[in-house]
mmCIF file of C-alpha atoms in Angstrom:
data_model
loop_
_atom_site.group_PDB
_atom_site.id
_atom_site.type_symbol
_atom_site.label_atom_id
_atom_site.label_comp_id
_atom_site.label_asym_id
_atom_site.label_seq_id
_atom_site.Cartn_x
_atom_site.Cartn_y
_atom_site.Cartn_z
ATOM 1 C CA MET A 6 -19.494 -8.559 -15.668
ATOM 2 C CA SER A 7 -17.302 -11.649 -15.914
ATOM 3 C CA GLU A 8 -16.629 -13.657 -12.761
ATOM 4 C CA ILE A 9 -14.133 -12.300 -10.246
ATOM 5 C CA VAL A 10 -11.898 -14.885 -8.589
ATOM 6 C CA TYR A 11 -10.272 -14.266 -5.205
ATOM 7 C CA ARG A 12 -7.026 -16.063 -4.419
ATOM 8 C CA PRO A 13 -3.557 -15.542 -2.842
ATOM 9 C CA PHE A 14 -0.892 -13.464 -4.592
ATOM 10 C CA ARG A 15 1.349 -15.089 -7.206
ATOM 11 C CA GLU A 16 4.597 -13.671 -8.575
ATOM 12 C CA ALA A 17 2.992 -13.453 -12.020
ATOM 13 C CA ASP A 18 0.633 -10.820 -10.557
ATOM 14 C CA ALA A 19 3.453 -8.326 -9.962
ATOM 15 C CA ALA A 20 3.088 -6.393 -13.240
ATOM 16 C CA ASP A 21 -0.651 -5.823 -12.709
ATOM 17 C CA LEU A 22 -0.103 -4.845 -9.082
ATOM 18 C CA LYS A 23 2.526 -2.260 -9.991
ATOM 19 C CA GLN A 24 0.038 -0.522 -12.277
ATOM 20 C CA ILE A 25 -2.652 -0.593 -9.588
ATOM 21 C CA ILE A 26 -0.266 0.738 -6.919
ATOM 22 C CA ASN A 27 0.966 3.592 -9.095
ATOM 23 C CA ASP A 28 -2.583 4.608 -9.982
ATOM 24 C CA ALA A 29 -4.159 4.143 -6.543
ATOM 25 C CA PHE A 30 -1.424 5.887 -4.544
ATOM 26 C CA HIS A 31 -0.534 8.531 -7.164
ATOM 27 C CA ILE A 32 3.168 7.761 -6.916
ATOM 28 C CA TYR A 33 3.659 9.218 -10.394
ATOM 29 C CA ARG A 34 2.739 12.651 -9.009
ATOM 30 C CA TYR A 35 5.749 12.983 -6.702
ATOM 31 C CA VAL A 36 8.311 10.585 -8.231
ATOM 32 C CA THR A 37 9.367 11.785 -11.686
ATOM 33 C CA GLY A 38 11.418 10.076 -14.383
ATOM 34 C CA GLU A 39 10.470 6.756 -15.968
ATOM 35 C CA LEU A 40 13.295 4.686 -14.476
ATOM 36 C CA LEU A 41 12.933 6.220 -11.038
ATOM 37 C CA LEU A 42 9.156 5.774 -11.016
ATOM 38 C CA ASP A 43 9.422 2.110 -12.010
ATOM 39 C CA ALA A 44 11.994 1.561 -9.270
ATOM 40 C CA ALA A 45 9.810 3.291 -6.668
ATOM 41 C CA VAL A 46 6.689 1.289 -7.521
ATOM 42 C CA GLU A 47 8.592 -2.019 -7.627
ATOM 43 C CA LEU A 48 10.266 -1.216 -4.322
ATOM 44 C CA TYR A 49 6.902 -0.368 -2.755
ATOM 45 C CA LEU A 50 5.456 -3.722 -3.841
ATOM 46 C CA ARG A 51 8.448 -5.702 -2.578
ATOM 47 C CA GLU A 52 8.409 -3.887 0.763
ATOM 48 C CA ARG A 53 4.728 -4.743 1.178
ATOM 49 C CA LEU A 54 5.370 -8.400 0.387
ATOM 50 C CA LEU A 55 8.255 -8.522 2.872
ATOM 51 C CA ALA A 56 6.026 -6.978 5.552
ATOM 52 C CA SER A 57 3.084 -9.361 5.029
ATOM 53 C CA SER A 58 1.993 -12.774 6.224
ATOM 54 C CA TRP A 59 -1.252 -13.010 4.197
ATOM 55 C CA THR A 60 -2.440 -11.913 0.761
ATOM 56 C CA ARG A 61 -5.556 -11.924 -1.386
ATOM 57 C CA VAL A 62 -5.986 -10.646 -4.946
ATOM 58 C CA ALA A 63 -9.120 -10.209 -7.066
ATOM 59 C CA VAL A 64 -8.734 -11.491 -10.645
ATOM 60 C CA ARG A 65 -10.978 -10.739 -13.602
ATOM 61 C CA ASP A 66 -10.320 -11.982 -17.151
ATOM 62 C CA GLY A 67 -6.822 -13.076 -16.201
ATOM 63 C CA HIS A 68 -5.743 -9.736 -14.696
ATOM 64 C CA VAL A 69 -5.507 -8.609 -11.089
ATOM 65 C CA VAL A 70 -8.005 -5.838 -10.342
ATOM 66 C CA GLY A 71 -7.588 -5.587 -6.588
ATOM 67 C CA VAL A 72 -5.244 -6.592 -3.774
ATOM 68 C CA ILE A 73 -5.075 -6.715 -0.003
ATOM 69 C CA MET A 74 -2.173 -7.807 2.190
ATOM 70 C CA GLY A 75 -1.713 -7.978 5.923
ATOM 71 C CA GLN A 76 0.697 -8.895 8.661
ATOM 72 C CA VAL A 77 -0.553 -10.745 11.726
ATOM 73 C CA ALA A 78 1.599 -10.855 14.847
ATOM 74 C CA GLY A 79 3.024 -14.332 15.416
ATOM 75 C CA GLN A 80 2.257 -15.565 11.894
ATOM 76 C CA PRO A 81 5.101 -16.506 9.518
ATOM 77 C CA PHE A 82 5.911 -14.002 6.792
ATOM 78 C CA LEU A 83 5.279 -14.853 3.160
ATOM 79 C CA GLY A 84 7.698 -17.087 1.305
ATOM 80 C CA GLY A 85 10.125 -15.782 -1.278
ATOM 81 C CA ARG A 86 11.720 -13.298 1.106
ATOM 82 C CA GLY A 87 15.173 -13.769 -0.399
ATOM 83 C CA LYS A 88 13.904 -13.006 -3.881
ATOM 84 C CA ASN A 89 11.907 -9.991 -2.706
ATOM 85 C CA ARG A 90 14.928 -8.623 -0.811
ATOM 86 C CA LEU A 91 17.096 -9.085 -3.905
ATOM 87 C CA ILE A 92 14.611 -7.278 -6.147
ATOM 88 C CA ALA A 93 14.167 -4.511 -3.583
ATOM 89 C CA GLY A 94 17.926 -4.097 -3.248
ATOM 90 C CA LYS A 95 18.382 -3.846 -6.999
ATOM 91 C CA LYS A 96 15.648 -1.225 -7.212
ATOM 92 C CA VAL A 97 17.194 0.839 -4.416
ATOM 93 C CA PHE A 98 20.531 0.753 -6.251
ATOM 94 C CA ARG A 99 18.875 1.647 -9.532
ATOM 95 C CA ALA A 100 16.975 4.485 -7.893
ATOM 96 C CA SER A 101 20.152 5.857 -6.320
ATOM 97 C CA ILE A 102 21.910 5.899 -9.712
ATOM 98 C CA ALA A 103 18.946 7.234 -11.678
ATOM 99 C CA GLY A 104 18.149 9.747 -8.992
ATOM 100 C CA LEU A 105 21.447 11.583 -8.759
ATOM 101 C CA SER A 106 19.827 14.315 -10.836
ATOM 102 C CA GLN A 107 16.379 13.722 -9.277
ATOM 103 C CA TRP A 108 17.178 13.844 -5.577
ATOM 104 C CA ASN A 109 13.929 15.638 -4.758
ATOM 105 C CA SER A 110 11.861 12.693 -6.026
ATOM 106 C CA ILE A 111 13.919 10.187 -4.046
ATOM 107 C CA SER A 112 13.762 12.235 -0.846
ATOM 108 C CA GLN A 113 9.985 12.617 -1.187
ATOM 109 C CA TYR A 114 9.472 8.872 -1.636
ATOM 110 C CA PHE A 115 11.559 7.999 1.431
ATOM 111 C CA ALA A 116 9.987 10.772 3.539
ATOM 112 C CA PHE A 117 6.993 8.542 4.257
ATOM 113 C CA GLY A 118 8.964 6.234 6.574
ATOM 114 C CA PRO A 119 9.681 8.895 9.226
ATOM 115 C CA ILE A 120 6.098 10.159 8.952
ATOM 116 C CA TYR A 121 4.757 6.658 9.659
ATOM 117 C CA ARG A 122 6.965 6.410 12.746
ATOM 118 C CA LYS A 123 5.605 9.725 14.015
ATOM 119 C CA LEU A 124 2.047 8.506 13.458
ATOM 120 C CA ARG A 125 2.682 5.362 15.510
ATOM 121 C CA LYS A 126 4.079 7.417 18.399
ATOM 122 C CA LYS A 127 1.067 9.735 18.386
ATOM 123 C CA ALA A 128 -1.615 7.045 18.079
ATOM 124 C CA ARG A 129 -3.536 6.134 21.211
ATOM 125 C CA SER A 130 -5.090 3.071 19.583
ATOM 126 C CA PRO A 131 -3.489 -0.415 19.731
ATOM 127 C CA ILE A 132 -0.753 -0.893 17.122
ATOM 128 C CA THR A 133 -0.970 -4.630 16.565
ATOM 129 C CA ASP A 134 -1.724 -6.278 13.214
ATOM 130 C CA GLU A 135 -1.202 -4.206 10.065
ATOM 131 C CA LEU A 136 -3.163 -4.058 6.840
ATOM 132 C CA THR A 137 -0.059 -3.548 4.712
ATOM 133 C CA LEU A 138 -1.532 -3.003 1.231
ATOM 134 C CA PHE A 139 -5.033 -2.373 -0.077
ATOM 135 C CA ALA A 140 -5.821 -1.103 -3.579
ATOM 136 C CA VAL A 141 -8.404 -1.619 -6.318
ATOM 137 C CA ARG A 142 -8.062 -0.763 -9.996
ATOM 138 C CA SER A 143 -9.850 2.521 -10.640
ATOM 139 C CA THR A 144 -12.123 0.997 -13.319
ATOM 140 C CA MET A 145 -13.354 -1.622 -10.823
ATOM 141 C CA ARG A 146 -14.271 0.641 -7.929
ATOM 142 C CA GLY A 147 -17.934 0.564 -7.011
ATOM 143 C CA PHE A 148 -18.388 -3.105 -7.933
ATOM 144 C CA GLY A 149 -17.791 -4.494 -4.440
ATOM 145 C CA VAL A 150 -14.237 -5.710 -5.054
ATOM 146 C CA GLY A 151 -12.736 -3.607 -2.266
ATOM 147 C CA THR A 152 -15.499 -4.535 0.151
ATOM 148 C CA GLN A 153 -14.963 -8.253 -0.501
ATOM 149 C CA LEU A 154 -11.180 -8.003 -0.087
ATOM 150 C CA TYR A 155 -11.552 -6.019 3.122
ATOM 151 C CA SER A 156 -14.090 -8.531 4.476
ATOM 152 C CA ASP A 157 -11.714 -11.390 3.651
ATOM 153 C CA TYR A 158 -8.939 -9.708 5.634
ATOM 154 C CA VAL A 159 -11.166 -9.092 8.653
ATOM 155 C CA GLU A 160 -12.369 -12.697 8.516
ATOM 156 C CA HIS A 161 -8.736 -13.863 8.395
ATOM 157 C CA LEU A 162 -8.020 -11.886 11.556
ATOM 158 C CA ARG A 163 -11.149 -13.254 13.210
ATOM 159 C CA SER A 164 -10.152 -16.840 12.397
ATOM 160 C CA LEU A 165 -6.879 -16.266 14.249
ATOM 161 C CA GLY A 166 -8.585 -14.731 17.274
ATOM 162 C CA ARG A 167 -7.267 -11.237 16.559
ATOM 163 C CA THR A 168 -9.212 -8.175 17.688
ATOM 164 C CA ASP A 169 -7.756 -5.023 16.121
ATOM 165 C CA PHE A 170 -5.532 -3.755 13.312
ATOM 166 C CA TYR A 171 -4.224 -0.565 11.720
ATOM 167 C CA LEU A 172 -3.145 0.850 8.366
ATOM 168 C CA TYR A 173 -1.538 3.895 6.776
ATOM 169 C CA THR A 174 -3.204 5.969 4.082
ATOM 170 C CA ASP A 175 -3.156 9.537 2.805
ATOM 171 C CA SER A 176 -5.309 12.236 1.250
ATOM 172 C CA PHE A 177 -4.498 11.049 -2.295
ATOM 173 C CA CYS A 178 -6.260 7.771 -1.559
ATOM 174 C CA SER A 179 -9.923 6.823 -1.083
ATOM 175 C CA PHE A 180 -9.627 7.011 2.697
ATOM 176 C CA GLY A 181 -13.363 7.598 3.051
ATOM 177 C CA PHE A 182 -13.773 3.840 2.601
ATOM 178 C CA TYR A 183 -12.171 3.303 6.010
ATOM 179 C CA ASP A 184 -14.519 5.790 7.629
ATOM 180 C CA LYS A 185 -17.460 3.854 6.185
ATOM 181 C CA GLN A 186 -16.045 0.625 7.607
ATOM 182 C CA GLY A 187 -16.064 2.136 11.090
ATOM 183 C CA MET A 188 -12.319 2.597 11.384
ATOM 184 C CA THR A 189 -10.955 5.521 13.417
ATOM 185 C CA ARG A 190 -8.341 8.039 12.315
ATOM 186 C CA ALA A 191 -5.943 7.571 15.204
ATOM 187 C CA SER A 192 -3.302 10.131 14.169
ATOM 188 C CA SER A 193 -2.366 12.370 11.262
ATOM 189 C CA GLU A 194 0.589 14.344 9.911
ATOM 190 C CA GLY A 195 1.168 16.711 7.015
ATOM 191 C CA LEU A 196 3.847 16.104 4.388
ATOM 192 C CA ASN A 197 4.805 18.925 2.038
ATOM 193 C CA LEU A 198 5.377 17.537 -1.479
ATOM 194 C CA VAL A 199 6.449 18.947 -4.821
ATOM 195 C CA LEU A 200 3.955 17.490 -7.301
ATOM 196 C CA ASP A 201 3.362 17.108 -11.019
ATOM 197 C CA ARG A 202 6.929 17.738 -12.183
ATOM 198 C CA GLY A 203 7.368 20.724 -9.912
ATOM 199 C CA SER A 204 4.307 22.630 -11.103
ATOM 200 C CA HIS A 205 3.052 23.149 -7.550
ATOM 201 C CA ARG A 206 3.430 22.200 -3.905
ATOM 202 C CA GLU A 207 0.787 20.555 -1.785
ATOM 203 C CA THR A 208 0.539 19.392 1.798
ATOM 204 C CA LEU A 209 -0.419 15.739 1.767
ATOM 205 C CA GLY A 210 -2.415 14.455 4.724
ATOM 206 C CA VAL A 211 -0.904 11.180 5.982
ATOM 207 C CA TYR A 212 -3.130 9.152 8.301
ATOM 208 C CA LEU A 213 -3.010 6.163 10.601
ATOM 209 C CA TYR A 214 -6.379 4.401 10.855
ATOM 210 C CA ALA A 215 -7.266 1.880 13.550
ATOM 211 C CA GLY A 216 -9.997 -0.731 13.272
ATOM 212 C CA THR A 217 -11.490 -3.659 15.145
ATOM 213 C CA VAL A 218 -12.462 -7.083 13.937
ATOM 214 C CA ASP A 219 -16.028 -6.483 15.110
#
């Protein structure tokens, strides 16, 4: 395998990250329509960038194969916030126009926000620093990329004297990784989704995991 380089996010990484996000989080399963799906994935990325103060990507042969982002209380947010807000705003507008005939897809995408708020209220664990985005390209799983990115994030927290953190995930994702890292499922909720172009319904498990720097 060629060398994997770990470095902070650059704007040129956005196209690779959108592909990874769509694949890792299965957004294509509950947001239908090409324009609407592109808007949803772009909006997701920009929201994560706006919510983060630290990033790390894994790069192999010039392409991003993994990413992790986090927000640490008291640390300045990432630069480029004006640009990210502008892109996010354009995507919301585009989604609203494209989605007039696809309201179900739009409502399903935005249903996660209220679910996350419910998870925070139910959690008994500290809600402090957030791991805002973590995904690895499917073809690179099992090669230690995710483990290295996760370790880098924990080390970043440790260097700042932080002790605990949390993240959101769901049953579409490889949440077993967090169990193996010793994180605790602090709360959970079910979200009923229409999937695969309306071919069936499924209750998605949405989880809040809590971890410690130890």
